[in-house]
mmCIF file of C-alpha atoms in Angstrom:
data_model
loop_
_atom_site.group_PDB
_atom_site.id
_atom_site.type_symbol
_atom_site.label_atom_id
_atom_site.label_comp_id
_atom_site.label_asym_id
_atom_site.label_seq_id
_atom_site.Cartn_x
_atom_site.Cartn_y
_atom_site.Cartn_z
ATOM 1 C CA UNK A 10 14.741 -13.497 -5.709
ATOM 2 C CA UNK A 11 13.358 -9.723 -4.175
ATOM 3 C CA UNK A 12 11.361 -10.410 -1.502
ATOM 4 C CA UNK A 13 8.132 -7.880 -0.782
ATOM 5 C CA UNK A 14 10.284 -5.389 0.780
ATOM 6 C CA UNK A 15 11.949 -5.041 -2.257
ATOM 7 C CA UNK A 16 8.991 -4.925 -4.382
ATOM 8 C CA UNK A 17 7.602 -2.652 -1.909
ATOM 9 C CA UNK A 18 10.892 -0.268 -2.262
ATOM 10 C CA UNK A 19 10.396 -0.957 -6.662
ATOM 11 C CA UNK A 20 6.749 -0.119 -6.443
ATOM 12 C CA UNK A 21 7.241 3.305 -4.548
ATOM 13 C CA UNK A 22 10.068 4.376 -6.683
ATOM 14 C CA UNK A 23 8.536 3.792 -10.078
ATOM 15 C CA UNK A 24 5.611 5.521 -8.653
ATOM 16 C CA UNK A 25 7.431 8.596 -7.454
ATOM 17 C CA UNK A 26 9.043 9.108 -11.058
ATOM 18 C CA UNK A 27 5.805 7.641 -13.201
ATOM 19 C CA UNK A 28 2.783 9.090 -11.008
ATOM 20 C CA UNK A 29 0.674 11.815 -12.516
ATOM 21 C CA UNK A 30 3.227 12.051 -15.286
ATOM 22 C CA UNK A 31 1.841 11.876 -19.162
ATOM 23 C CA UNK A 32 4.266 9.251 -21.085
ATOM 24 C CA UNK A 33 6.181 10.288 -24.069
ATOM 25 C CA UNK A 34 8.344 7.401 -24.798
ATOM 26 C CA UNK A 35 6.795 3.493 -24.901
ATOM 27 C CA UNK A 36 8.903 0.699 -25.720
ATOM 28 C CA UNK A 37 7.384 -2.723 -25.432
ATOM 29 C CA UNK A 38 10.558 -5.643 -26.070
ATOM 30 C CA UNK A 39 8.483 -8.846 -26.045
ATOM 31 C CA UNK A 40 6.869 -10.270 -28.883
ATOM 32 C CA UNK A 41 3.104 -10.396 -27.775
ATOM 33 C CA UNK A 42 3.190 -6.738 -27.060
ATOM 34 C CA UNK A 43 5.824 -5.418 -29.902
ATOM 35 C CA UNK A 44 3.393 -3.034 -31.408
ATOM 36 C CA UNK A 45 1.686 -1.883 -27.918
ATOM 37 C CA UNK A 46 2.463 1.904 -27.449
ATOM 38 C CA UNK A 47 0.913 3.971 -24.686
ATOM 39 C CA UNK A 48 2.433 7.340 -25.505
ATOM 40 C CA UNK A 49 0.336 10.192 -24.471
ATOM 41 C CA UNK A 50 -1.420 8.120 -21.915
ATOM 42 C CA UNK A 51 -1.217 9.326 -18.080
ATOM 43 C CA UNK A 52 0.277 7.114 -15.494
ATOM 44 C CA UNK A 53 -1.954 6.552 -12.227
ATOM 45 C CA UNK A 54 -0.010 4.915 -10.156
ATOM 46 C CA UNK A 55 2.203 1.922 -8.981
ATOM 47 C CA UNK A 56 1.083 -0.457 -6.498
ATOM 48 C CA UNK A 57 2.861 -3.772 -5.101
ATOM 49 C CA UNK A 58 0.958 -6.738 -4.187
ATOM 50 C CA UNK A 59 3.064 -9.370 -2.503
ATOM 51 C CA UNK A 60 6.235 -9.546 -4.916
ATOM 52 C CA UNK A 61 4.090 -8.635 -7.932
ATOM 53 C CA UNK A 62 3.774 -4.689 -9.459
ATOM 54 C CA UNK A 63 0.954 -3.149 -10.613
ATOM 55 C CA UNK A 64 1.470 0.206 -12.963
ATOM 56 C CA UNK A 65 -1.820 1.653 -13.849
ATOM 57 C CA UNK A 66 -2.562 4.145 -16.490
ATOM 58 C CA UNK A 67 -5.487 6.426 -17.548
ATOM 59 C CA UNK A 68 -7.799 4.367 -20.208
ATOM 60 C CA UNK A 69 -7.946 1.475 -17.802
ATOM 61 C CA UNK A 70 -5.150 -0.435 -18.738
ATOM 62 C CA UNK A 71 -2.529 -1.738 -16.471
ATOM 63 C CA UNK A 72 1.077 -3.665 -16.657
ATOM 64 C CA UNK A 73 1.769 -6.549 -14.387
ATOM 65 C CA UNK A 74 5.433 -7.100 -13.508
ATOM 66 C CA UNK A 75 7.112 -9.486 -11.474
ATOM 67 C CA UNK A 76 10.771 -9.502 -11.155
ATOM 68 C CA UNK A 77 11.147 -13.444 -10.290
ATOM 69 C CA UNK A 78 15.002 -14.323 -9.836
ATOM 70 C CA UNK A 79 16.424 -11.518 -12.040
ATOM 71 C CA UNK A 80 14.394 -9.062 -12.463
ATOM 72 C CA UNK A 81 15.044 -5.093 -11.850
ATOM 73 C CA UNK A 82 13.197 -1.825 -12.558
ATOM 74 C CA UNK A 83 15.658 0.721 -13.031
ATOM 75 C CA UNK A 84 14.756 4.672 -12.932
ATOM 76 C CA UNK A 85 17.077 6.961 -14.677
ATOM 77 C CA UNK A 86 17.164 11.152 -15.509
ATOM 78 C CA UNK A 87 17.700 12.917 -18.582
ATOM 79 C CA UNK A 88 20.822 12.363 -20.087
ATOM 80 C CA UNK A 89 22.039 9.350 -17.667
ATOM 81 C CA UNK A 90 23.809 6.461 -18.350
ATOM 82 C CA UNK A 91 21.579 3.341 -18.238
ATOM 83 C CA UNK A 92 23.441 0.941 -16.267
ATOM 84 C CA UNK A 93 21.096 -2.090 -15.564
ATOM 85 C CA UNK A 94 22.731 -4.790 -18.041
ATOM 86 C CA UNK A 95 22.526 -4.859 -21.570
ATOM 87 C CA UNK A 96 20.529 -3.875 -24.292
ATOM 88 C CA UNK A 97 18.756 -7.311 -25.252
ATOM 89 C CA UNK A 98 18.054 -7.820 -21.432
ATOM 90 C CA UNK A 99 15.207 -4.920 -21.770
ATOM 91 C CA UNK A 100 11.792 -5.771 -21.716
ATOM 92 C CA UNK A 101 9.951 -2.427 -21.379
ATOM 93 C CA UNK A 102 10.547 1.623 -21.503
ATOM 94 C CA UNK A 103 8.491 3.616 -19.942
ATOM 95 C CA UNK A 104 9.632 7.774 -20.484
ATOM 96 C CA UNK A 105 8.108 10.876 -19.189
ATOM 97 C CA UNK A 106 9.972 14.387 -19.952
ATOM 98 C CA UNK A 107 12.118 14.383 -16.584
ATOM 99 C CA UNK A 108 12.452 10.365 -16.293
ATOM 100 C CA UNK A 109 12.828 7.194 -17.922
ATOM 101 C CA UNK A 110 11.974 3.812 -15.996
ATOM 102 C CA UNK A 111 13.588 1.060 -17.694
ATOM 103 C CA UNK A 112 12.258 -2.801 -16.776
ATOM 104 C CA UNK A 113 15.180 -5.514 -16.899
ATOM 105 C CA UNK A 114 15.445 -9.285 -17.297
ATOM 106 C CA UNK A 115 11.036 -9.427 -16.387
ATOM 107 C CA UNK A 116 9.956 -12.920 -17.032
ATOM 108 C CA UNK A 117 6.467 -11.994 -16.179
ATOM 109 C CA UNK A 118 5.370 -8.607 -18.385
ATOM 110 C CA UNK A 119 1.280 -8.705 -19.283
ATOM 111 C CA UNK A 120 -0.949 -5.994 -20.393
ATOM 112 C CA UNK A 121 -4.504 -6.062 -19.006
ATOM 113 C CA UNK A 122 -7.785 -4.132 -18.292
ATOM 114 C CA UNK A 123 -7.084 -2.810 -14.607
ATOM 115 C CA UNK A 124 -10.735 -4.619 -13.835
ATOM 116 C CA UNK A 125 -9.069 -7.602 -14.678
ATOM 117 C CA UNK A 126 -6.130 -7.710 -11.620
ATOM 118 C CA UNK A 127 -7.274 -9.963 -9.688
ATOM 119 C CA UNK A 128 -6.877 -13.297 -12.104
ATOM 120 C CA UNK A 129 -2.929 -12.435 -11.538
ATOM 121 C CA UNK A 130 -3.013 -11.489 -8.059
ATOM 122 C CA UNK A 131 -6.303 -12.496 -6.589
ATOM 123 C CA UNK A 132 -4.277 -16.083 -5.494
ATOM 124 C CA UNK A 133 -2.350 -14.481 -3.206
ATOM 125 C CA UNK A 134 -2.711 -14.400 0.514
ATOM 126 C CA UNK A 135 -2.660 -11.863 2.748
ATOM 127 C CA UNK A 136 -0.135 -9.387 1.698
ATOM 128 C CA UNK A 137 2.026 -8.759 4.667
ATOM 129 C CA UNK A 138 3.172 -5.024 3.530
ATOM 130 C CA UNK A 139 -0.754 -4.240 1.835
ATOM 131 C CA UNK A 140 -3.749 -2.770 3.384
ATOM 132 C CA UNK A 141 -5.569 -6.798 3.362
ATOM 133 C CA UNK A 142 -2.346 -7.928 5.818
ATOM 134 C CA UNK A 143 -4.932 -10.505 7.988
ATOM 135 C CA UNK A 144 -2.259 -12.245 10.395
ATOM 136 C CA UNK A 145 -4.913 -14.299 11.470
ATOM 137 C CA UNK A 146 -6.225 -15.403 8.048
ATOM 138 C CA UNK A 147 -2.277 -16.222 7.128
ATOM 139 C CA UNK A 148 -1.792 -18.386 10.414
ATOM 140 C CA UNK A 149 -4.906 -20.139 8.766
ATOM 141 C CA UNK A 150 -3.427 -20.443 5.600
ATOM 142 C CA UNK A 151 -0.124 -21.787 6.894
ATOM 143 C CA UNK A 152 -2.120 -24.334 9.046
ATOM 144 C CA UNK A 153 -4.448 -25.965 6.200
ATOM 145 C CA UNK A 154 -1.357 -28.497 5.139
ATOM 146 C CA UNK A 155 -0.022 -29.301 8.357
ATOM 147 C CA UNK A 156 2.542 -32.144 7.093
ATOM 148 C CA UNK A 157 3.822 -29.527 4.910
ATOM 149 C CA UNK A 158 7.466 -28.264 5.526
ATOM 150 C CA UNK A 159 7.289 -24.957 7.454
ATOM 151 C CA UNK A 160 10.108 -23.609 4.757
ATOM 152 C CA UNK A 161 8.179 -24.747 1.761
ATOM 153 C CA UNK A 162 5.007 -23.336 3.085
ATOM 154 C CA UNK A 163 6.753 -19.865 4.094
ATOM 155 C CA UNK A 164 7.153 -19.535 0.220
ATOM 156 C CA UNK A 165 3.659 -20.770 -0.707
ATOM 157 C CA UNK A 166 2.287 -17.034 -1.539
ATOM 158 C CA UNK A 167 -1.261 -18.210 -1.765
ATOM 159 C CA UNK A 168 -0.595 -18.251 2.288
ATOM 160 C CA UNK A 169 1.000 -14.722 2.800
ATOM 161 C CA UNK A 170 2.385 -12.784 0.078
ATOM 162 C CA UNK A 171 5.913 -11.076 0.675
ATOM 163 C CA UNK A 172 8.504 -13.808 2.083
ATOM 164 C CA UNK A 173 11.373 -14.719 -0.353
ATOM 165 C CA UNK A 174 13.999 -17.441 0.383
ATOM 166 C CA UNK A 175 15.593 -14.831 2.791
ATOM 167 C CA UNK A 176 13.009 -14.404 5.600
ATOM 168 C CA UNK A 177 11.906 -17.746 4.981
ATOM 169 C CA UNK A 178 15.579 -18.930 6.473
ATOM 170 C CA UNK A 179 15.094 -16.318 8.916
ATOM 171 C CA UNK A 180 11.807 -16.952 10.027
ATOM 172 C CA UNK A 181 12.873 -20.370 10.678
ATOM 173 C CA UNK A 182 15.894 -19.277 13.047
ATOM 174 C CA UNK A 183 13.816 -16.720 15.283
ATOM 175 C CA UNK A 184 11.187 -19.456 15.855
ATOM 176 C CA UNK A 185 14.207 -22.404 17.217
ATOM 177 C CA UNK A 186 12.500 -24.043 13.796
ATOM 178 C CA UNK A 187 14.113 -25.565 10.786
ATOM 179 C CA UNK A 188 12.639 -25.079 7.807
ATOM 180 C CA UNK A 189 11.532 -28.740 7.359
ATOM 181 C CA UNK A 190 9.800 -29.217 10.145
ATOM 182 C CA UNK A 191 6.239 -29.603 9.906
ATOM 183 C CA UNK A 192 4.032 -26.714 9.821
ATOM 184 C CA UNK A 193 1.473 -28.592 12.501
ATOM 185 C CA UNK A 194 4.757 -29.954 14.375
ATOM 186 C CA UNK A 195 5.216 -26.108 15.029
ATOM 187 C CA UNK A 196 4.554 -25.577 18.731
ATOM 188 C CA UNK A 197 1.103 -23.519 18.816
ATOM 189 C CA UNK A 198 2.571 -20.848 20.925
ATOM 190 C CA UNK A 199 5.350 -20.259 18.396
ATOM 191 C CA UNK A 200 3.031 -20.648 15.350
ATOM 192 C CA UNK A 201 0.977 -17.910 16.754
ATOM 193 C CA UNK A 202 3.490 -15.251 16.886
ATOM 194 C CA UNK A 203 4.802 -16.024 13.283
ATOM 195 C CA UNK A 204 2.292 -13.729 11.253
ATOM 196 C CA UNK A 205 3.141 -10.738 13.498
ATOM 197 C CA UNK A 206 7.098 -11.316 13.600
ATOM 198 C CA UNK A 207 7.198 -11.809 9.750
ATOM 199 C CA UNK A 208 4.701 -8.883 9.189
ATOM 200 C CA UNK A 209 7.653 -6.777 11.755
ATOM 201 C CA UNK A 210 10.480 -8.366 9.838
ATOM 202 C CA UNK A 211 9.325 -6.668 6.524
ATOM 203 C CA UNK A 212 8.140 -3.578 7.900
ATOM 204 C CA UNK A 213 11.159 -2.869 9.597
ATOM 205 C CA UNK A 214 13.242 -3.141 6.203
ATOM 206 C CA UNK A 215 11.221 -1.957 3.532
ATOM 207 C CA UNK A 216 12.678 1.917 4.218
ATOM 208 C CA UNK A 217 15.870 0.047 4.574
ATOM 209 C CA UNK A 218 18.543 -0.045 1.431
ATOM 210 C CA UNK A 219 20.123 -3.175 3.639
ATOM 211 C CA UNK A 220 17.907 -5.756 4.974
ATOM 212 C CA UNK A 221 18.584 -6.072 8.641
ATOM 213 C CA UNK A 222 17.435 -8.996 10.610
ATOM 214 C CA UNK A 223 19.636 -9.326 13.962
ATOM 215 C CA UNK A 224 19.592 -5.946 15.551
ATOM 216 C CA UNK A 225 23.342 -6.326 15.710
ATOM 217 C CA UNK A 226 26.000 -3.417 14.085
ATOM 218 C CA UNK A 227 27.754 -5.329 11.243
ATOM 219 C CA UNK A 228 25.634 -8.593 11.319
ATOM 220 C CA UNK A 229 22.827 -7.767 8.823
ATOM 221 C CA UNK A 230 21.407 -11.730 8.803
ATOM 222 C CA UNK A 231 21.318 -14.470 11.651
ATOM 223 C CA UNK A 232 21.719 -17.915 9.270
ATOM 224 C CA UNK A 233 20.828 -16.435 5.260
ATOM 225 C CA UNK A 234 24.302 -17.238 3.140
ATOM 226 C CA UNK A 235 26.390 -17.250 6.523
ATOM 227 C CA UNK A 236 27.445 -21.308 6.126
ATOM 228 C CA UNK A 237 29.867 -22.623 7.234
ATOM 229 C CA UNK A 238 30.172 -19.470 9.538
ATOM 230 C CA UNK A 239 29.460 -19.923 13.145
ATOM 231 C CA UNK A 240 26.028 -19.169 14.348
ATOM 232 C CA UNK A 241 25.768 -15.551 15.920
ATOM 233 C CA UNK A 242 23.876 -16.904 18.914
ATOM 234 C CA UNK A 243 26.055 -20.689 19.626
ATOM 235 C CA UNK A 244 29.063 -20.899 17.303
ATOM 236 C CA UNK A 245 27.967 -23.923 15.996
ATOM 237 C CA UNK A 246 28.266 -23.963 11.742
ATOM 238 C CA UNK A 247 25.415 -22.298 9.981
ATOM 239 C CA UNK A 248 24.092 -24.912 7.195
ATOM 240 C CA UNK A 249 22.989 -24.813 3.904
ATOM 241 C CA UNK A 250 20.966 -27.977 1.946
ATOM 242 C CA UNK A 251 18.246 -27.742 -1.077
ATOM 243 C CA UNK A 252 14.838 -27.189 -0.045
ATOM 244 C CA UNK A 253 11.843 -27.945 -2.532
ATOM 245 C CA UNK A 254 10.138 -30.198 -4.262
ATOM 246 C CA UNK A 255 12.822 -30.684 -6.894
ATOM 247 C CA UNK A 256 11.732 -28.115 -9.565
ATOM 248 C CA UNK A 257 12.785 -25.218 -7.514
ATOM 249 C CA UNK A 258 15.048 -26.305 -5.246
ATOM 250 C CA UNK A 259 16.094 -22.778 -2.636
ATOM 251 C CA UNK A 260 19.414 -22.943 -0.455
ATOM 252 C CA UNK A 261 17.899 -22.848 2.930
ATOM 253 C CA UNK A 262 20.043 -22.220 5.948
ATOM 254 C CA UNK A 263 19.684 -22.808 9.144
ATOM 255 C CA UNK A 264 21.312 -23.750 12.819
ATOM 256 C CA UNK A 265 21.462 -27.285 13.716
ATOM 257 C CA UNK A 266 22.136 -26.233 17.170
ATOM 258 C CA UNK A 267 19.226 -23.242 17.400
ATOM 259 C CA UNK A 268 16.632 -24.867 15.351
ATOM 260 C CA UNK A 269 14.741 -27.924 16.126
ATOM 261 C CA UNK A 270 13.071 -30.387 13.671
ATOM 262 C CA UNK A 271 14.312 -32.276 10.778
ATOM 263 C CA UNK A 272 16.932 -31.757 8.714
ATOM 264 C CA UNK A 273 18.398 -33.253 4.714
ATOM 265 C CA UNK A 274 21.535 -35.472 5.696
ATOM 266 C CA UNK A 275 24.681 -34.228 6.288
ATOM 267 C CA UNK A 276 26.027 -34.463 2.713
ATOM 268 C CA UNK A 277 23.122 -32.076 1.313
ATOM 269 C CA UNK A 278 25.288 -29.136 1.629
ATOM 270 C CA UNK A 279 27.954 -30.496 -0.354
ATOM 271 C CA UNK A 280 25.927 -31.272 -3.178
ATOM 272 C CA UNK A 281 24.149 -28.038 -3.221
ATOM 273 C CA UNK A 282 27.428 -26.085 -3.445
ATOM 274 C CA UNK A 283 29.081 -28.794 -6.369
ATOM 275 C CA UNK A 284 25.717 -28.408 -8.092
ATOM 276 C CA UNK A 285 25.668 -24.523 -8.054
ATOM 277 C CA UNK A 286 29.661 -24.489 -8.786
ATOM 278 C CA UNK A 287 29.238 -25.851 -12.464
ATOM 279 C CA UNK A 288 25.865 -23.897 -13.410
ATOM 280 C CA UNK A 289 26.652 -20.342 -13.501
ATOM 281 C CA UNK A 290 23.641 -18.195 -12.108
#
C-alpha cells in the first residue's frame, strides 16, 4: 500500500501537469459517474491529505482518490505510450493539451462539492506531511487505547495520517519495540519521541524516488521484507508474522533480538508465507 510519502510524491506530480491547466479530455470508468464530464473546466490544484488526494477544479467540484493496495496515478505526454496496466484497469482520464493523467486500479474514486471534503478526510489525524502535523495531538491520539498493539495503532489514520505497513515495521525497530506491544507498555520516554521521528522518517523520503530508512549505502530498510535476513544491527533473523485483526491482516517484521515486547508464535511466519504462496497478489 503507498504510504503518505508516496501520496505526497502523486499529489505534487498530478498537480505540476493538471494545475492552472483547462481540461479537454474527461473520461469517468465507473458506473456512478459514467456520464460525468468536466471538459472545459479549469483544474485548481492537487492536494494530499494523509494517503488520500484531493484534485480540485473551478465550479467547486472536487475528486477524491485513494490508491489503497493497487492504486497508481500515472502522467503521460502527447503521443506516449500508456504503460500503467491495461485498459479495463482505468478508472479516470483526466487530459489537458500538453498532458494526460491517467488514474489506475482506484478503489476509492468520488465526486463532491469541494465544501464537502471534510466527511472523507475530516477522520483523519494529524497529517504528518500537511500544514495541521500536531505531534503532540498524535502522541494523544496514539495514547487514548493504550492496550492497543503499537503496530495496529501506527496504521489507525484517525491517529496520524501518513504511515503505511512500511514505517509502521520501521517505526517499531528504531524504538527497540515490536509492533505488538502495547501502545501504554511503550516506555514514556520512547513514546515521546515517536511523533517527531515518524514526522523525520517521511520528510526525509518524500523527495526521495527510494525510501531510505537506515542511513546506510545499499541498505534502504532496517527489518521491512528483509526475513529471514540477518538484522543490520545483531545478525539475528529478521521476522515476519500477520498483524491485524483478521480482516486485514499486514506482514509485519521485526527483530526478535532489537525489539522488545510480544510477539505471534514462532510458526506465524510460516503460515503467512504458505498463505500468501497460493493467493496470487
Amino acid at each position: 500500500m503507498p504510504e503518505g510519502d508516496t501520496v505526497w510524491q502523486a499529489a505534487r506530480r498530478l498537480h505540476e501537469v493538471l494545475a492552472g491547466e483547462v481540461l479537454i479530455r474527461s473520461d469517468f470508468r465507473v458506473p456512478k459517474y459514467a456520464t460525468v464530464d468536466l471538459t472545459g473546466r479549469r483544474v485548481l490544484s492537487t492536494v494530499p491529505r494523509g494517503k488520500h488526494l484531493l484534485t480540485r477544479f473551478e465550479g467547486g467540484l472536487t475528486l477524491h482518490t485513494h490508491l489503497r493496495m493497487e492504486g497508481a496515478w500515472k502522467v503521460y505526454g502527447a503521443g506516449e505510450r500508456w504503460r500503467g496496466g491495461p485498459g479495463h484497469q482505468i478508472r479516470v482520464i483526466l487530459g489537458t493539451d500538453h498532458r494526460t493523467a491517467v488514474g489506475y486500479r482506484l478503489q476509492v474514486l468520488e465526486l463532491l462539492r469541494t465544501t464537502e471534503e471534510e466527511r472523507v478526510v475530516g477522520h483523519l489525524g494529524p497529517d504528518l506531511l500537511g500544514p495541521d502535523w500536531d505531534p503532540e495531538r498524535a502522541l494523544a491520539n496514539l495514547r487514548t487505547d493504550p492496550g492497543r498493539p503499537l503496530g495496529e495503532a501506527l496504521l489507525d489514520q484517525r491517529n496520524l495520517a501518513g504511515i503505511g505497513n512500511i514505517y509502521k515495521s520501521e517505526l517499531c525497530f528504531l524504538l527497540g519495540a515490536t509492533p505488538w506491544l502495547p501502545v501504554g507498555a511503550l516506555p514514556a520516554d520512547r513514546a515521546e519521541k515517536l511523533p517527531g521521528l515518524a514526522h523525520r522518517l517521511l520528510e526525509a523520503n518524500r523527495d526521495r524516488p527510494v525510501r531510505q530508512t537506515t542511513g546506510l549505502r545499499h541498505q534502504d530498510l532496517f527489518v521491512y521484507g528483509r526475513a529471514p535476513r540477518p538484522c543490520l544491527r545483531c545478525r539475528t533473523p529478521v521476522r515476519v508474522a500477520d498483524q491485524g485483526d483478521g480482516s486485514q491482516d499486514r506482514p509485519t517484521y521485526w527483530c526478535p533480538t532489537c525489539q522488545t515486547g510480544p510477539a505471534p508464535a514462532p510458526d506465524a511466519p510460516q503460515r503467512w508465507r504458505e498463505r500468501h504462496r497460493r493467493t496470487p497478489m
